[in-house]
PDB file of C-alpha atoms in Angstrom:
ATOM      1  CA  MET Z  18      38.899  26.771  -0.170  1.00 56.00           C
ATOM      2  CA  SER Z  19      39.242  27.474   3.555  1.00 58.00           C
ATOM      3  CA  GLU Z  20      36.354  28.402   5.811  1.00 56.00           C
ATOM      4  CA  ASP Z  21      37.544  32.000   6.332  1.00 58.00           C
ATOM      5  CA  GLN Z  22      37.344  32.565   2.562  1.00 62.00           C
ATOM      6  CA  VAL Z  23      33.707  31.477   2.359  1.00 59.00           C
ATOM      7  CA  THR Z  24      31.234  34.317   2.748  1.00 61.00           C
ATOM      8  CA  GLU Z  25      28.297  33.849   5.047  1.00 60.00           C
ATOM      9  CA  THR Z  26      24.894  33.911   3.334  1.00 61.00           C
ATOM     10  CA  ALA Z  27      21.647  35.074   4.845  1.00 56.00           C
ATOM     11  CA  ALA Z  28      20.326  31.509   4.879  1.00 56.00           C
ATOM     12  CA  SER Z  29      23.324  30.104   6.698  1.00 59.00           C
ATOM     13  CA  SER Z  30      23.475  32.941   9.224  1.00 61.00           C
ATOM     14  CA  SER Z  31      19.810  32.584  10.183  1.00 59.00           C
ATOM     15  CA  LYS Z  32      19.374  30.622  13.354  1.00 68.00           C
ATOM     16  CA  GLY Z  33      15.734  29.882  12.593  1.00 66.00           C
ATOM     17  CA  ARG Z  34      13.161  28.886  15.126  1.00 67.00           C
ATOM     18  CA  PRO Z  35      14.512  26.631  17.844  1.00 63.00           C
ATOM     19  CA  ALA Z  36      13.170  23.085  17.908  1.00 60.00           C
ATOM     20  CA  LYS Z  37      10.624  22.201  20.545  1.00 60.00           C
ATOM     21  CA  LYS Z  38      12.058  20.353  23.495  1.00 57.00           C
ATOM     22  CA  ASP Z  39       9.093  17.981  23.817  1.00 54.00           C
ATOM     23  CA  ALA Z  40       9.385  16.025  20.565  1.00 57.00           C
ATOM     24  CA  LYS Z  41       6.936  13.358  21.683  1.00 71.00           C
ATOM     25  CA  ALA Z  42       3.699  15.279  22.227  1.00 73.00           C
ATOM     26  CA  ASN Z  43       0.391  13.817  23.334  1.00 91.00           C
ATOM     27  CA  PHE Z  44      -1.354  11.623  20.730  1.00 91.00           C
ATOM     28  CA  PHE Z  45      -4.404  13.896  20.574  1.00 92.00           C
ATOM     29  CA  ALA Z  46      -2.214  17.015  20.396  1.00 92.00           C
ATOM     30  CA  ARG Z  47      -0.438  15.559  17.372  1.00 93.00           C
ATOM     31  CA  ILE Z  48      -3.765  14.790  15.689  1.00 94.00           C
ATOM     32  CA  ALA Z  49      -4.988  18.338  16.402  1.00 94.00           C
ATOM     33  CA  LEU Z  50      -1.748  19.774  14.982  1.00 94.00           C
ATOM     34  CA  PHE Z  51      -2.115  17.607  11.881  1.00 95.00           C
ATOM     35  CA  MET Z  52      -5.708  18.757  11.349  1.00 96.00           C
ATOM     36  CA  ARG Z  53      -4.710  22.421  11.758  1.00 96.00           C
ATOM     37  CA  GLN Z  54      -1.980  21.923   9.152  1.00 97.00           C
ATOM     38  CA  VAL Z  55      -4.387  20.178   6.762  1.00 96.00           C
ATOM     39  CA  ILE Z  56      -6.903  23.019   7.067  1.00 96.00           C
ATOM     40  CA  GLY Z  57      -4.111  25.557   6.539  1.00 96.00           C
ATOM     41  CA  GLU Z  58      -3.003  23.794   3.361  1.00 95.00           C
ATOM     42  CA  LEU Z  59      -6.564  23.468   2.070  1.00 95.00           C
ATOM     43  CA  LYS Z  60      -7.008  27.234   2.426  1.00 94.00           C
ATOM     44  CA  LYS Z  61      -4.149  27.667  -0.078  1.00 96.00           C
ATOM     45  CA  VAL Z  62      -5.861  25.565  -2.772  1.00 93.00           C
ATOM     46  CA  VAL Z  63      -7.195  27.490  -5.758  1.00 93.00           C
ATOM     47  CA  ALA Z  64      -9.942  25.801  -7.779  1.00 93.00           C
ATOM     48  CA  PRO Z  65      -9.514  26.007 -11.562  1.00 94.00           C
ATOM     49  CA  THR Z  66     -11.884  28.147 -13.595  1.00 96.00           C
ATOM     50  CA  ARG Z  67     -14.369  26.533 -15.959  1.00 96.00           C
ATOM     51  CA  LYS Z  68     -12.178  27.364 -18.963  1.00 97.00           C
ATOM     52  CA  GLU Z  69      -9.079  25.862 -17.308  1.00 97.00           C
ATOM     53  CA  LEU Z  70     -10.997  22.747 -16.305  1.00 97.00           C
ATOM     54  CA  ILE Z  71     -12.241  22.200 -19.863  1.00 98.00           C
ATOM     55  CA  ASN Z  72      -8.729  22.773 -21.196  1.00 98.00           C
ATOM     56  CA  TYR Z  73      -7.179  20.295 -18.733  1.00 97.00           C
ATOM     57  CA  THR Z  74      -9.860  17.709 -19.539  1.00 98.00           C
ATOM     58  CA  LEU Z  75      -9.243  18.022 -23.284  1.00 98.00           C
ATOM     59  CA  VAL Z  76      -5.491  17.708 -22.806  1.00 98.00           C
ATOM     60  CA  VAL Z  77      -5.958  14.507 -20.787  1.00 98.00           C
ATOM     61  CA  LEU Z  78      -8.407  13.006 -23.306  1.00 98.00           C
ATOM     62  CA  VAL Z  79      -6.096  13.769 -26.259  1.00 98.00           C
ATOM     63  CA  PHE Z  80      -3.114  12.300 -24.410  1.00 98.00           C
ATOM     64  CA  VAL Z  81      -5.061   9.136 -23.552  1.00 98.00           C
ATOM     65  CA  ALA Z  82      -6.225   8.766 -27.181  1.00 98.00           C
ATOM     66  CA  ILE Z  83      -2.645   9.126 -28.462  1.00 98.00           C
ATOM     67  CA  MET Z  84      -1.379   6.570 -25.948  1.00 98.00           C
ATOM     68  CA  MET Z  85      -4.162   4.155 -26.963  1.00 98.00           C
ATOM     69  CA  VAL Z  86      -3.088   4.418 -30.597  1.00 98.00           C
ATOM     70  CA  ILE Z  87       0.580   3.852 -29.712  1.00 98.00           C
ATOM     71  CA  VAL Z  88      -0.157   0.832 -27.500  1.00 98.00           C
ATOM     72  CA  SER Z  89      -2.548  -0.649 -30.078  1.00 98.00           C
ATOM     73  CA  LEU Z  90       0.033  -0.319 -32.873  1.00 98.00           C
ATOM     74  CA  LEU Z  91       2.709  -1.897 -30.685  1.00 98.00           C
ATOM     75  CA  ASP Z  92       0.346  -4.739 -29.747  1.00 97.00           C
ATOM     76  CA  ILE Z  93      -0.538  -5.451 -33.372  1.00 96.00           C
ATOM     77  CA  GLY Z  94       3.128  -5.218 -34.409  1.00 96.00           C
ATOM     78  CA  PHE Z  95       4.430  -7.511 -31.669  1.00 95.00           C
ATOM     79  CA  GLY Z  96       1.564  -9.950 -32.238  1.00 92.00           C
ATOM     80  CA  THR Z  97       2.392 -10.145 -35.933  1.00 91.00           C
ATOM     81  CA  VAL Z  98       6.101 -10.656 -35.236  1.00 92.00           C
ATOM     82  CA  VAL Z  99       5.421 -13.393 -32.660  1.00 91.00           C
ATOM     83  CA  SER Z 100       3.022 -15.162 -35.039  1.00 89.00           C
ATOM     84  CA  TRP Z 101       5.583 -14.992 -37.826  1.00 88.00           C
ATOM     85  CA  VAL Z 102       8.466 -16.203 -35.613  1.00 90.00           C
ATOM     86  CA  PHE Z 103       6.582 -19.138 -34.103  1.00 89.00           C
ATOM     87  CA  GLY Z 104       4.915 -20.209 -37.363  1.00 82.00           C
ATOM     88  CA  GLY Z 105       1.343 -19.405 -36.454  1.00 66.00           C
ATOM     89  CA  ILE Z 106      -1.102 -17.763 -38.761  1.00 64.00           C
ATOM     90  CA  ALA Z 107      -0.734 -14.034 -39.284  1.00 55.00           C
ATOM     91  CA  PRO Z 108      -3.697 -11.818 -38.282  1.00 59.00           C
ATOM     92  CA  GLY Z 109      -4.237 -10.927 -41.951  1.00 61.00           C
ATOM     93  CA  ASP Z 110      -4.570 -14.612 -42.991  1.00 61.00           C
ATOM     94  CA  ARG Z 111      -7.749 -15.273 -41.024  1.00 55.00           C
TER      95      ARG Z 111
END
């Protein structure tokens, strides 16, 4: 497909804001800019409601409990297989 067949989109036609000429600003100016950006981002944060927080907490606790069960079963299974393969005593024989 040649370039004259490609239509120009709004995003590609936008020139955007020109880059600043002084890329290496003063150290303290860069820190001040960073802090302004951090404060701007923190203003966008929305704290969860009490109901959402309880829901998120329960989801995490259930997930952790399920993962504990899976890891425990795998540990017991692999331990039994290793004991059987290497001729040790099985956990049930103790």
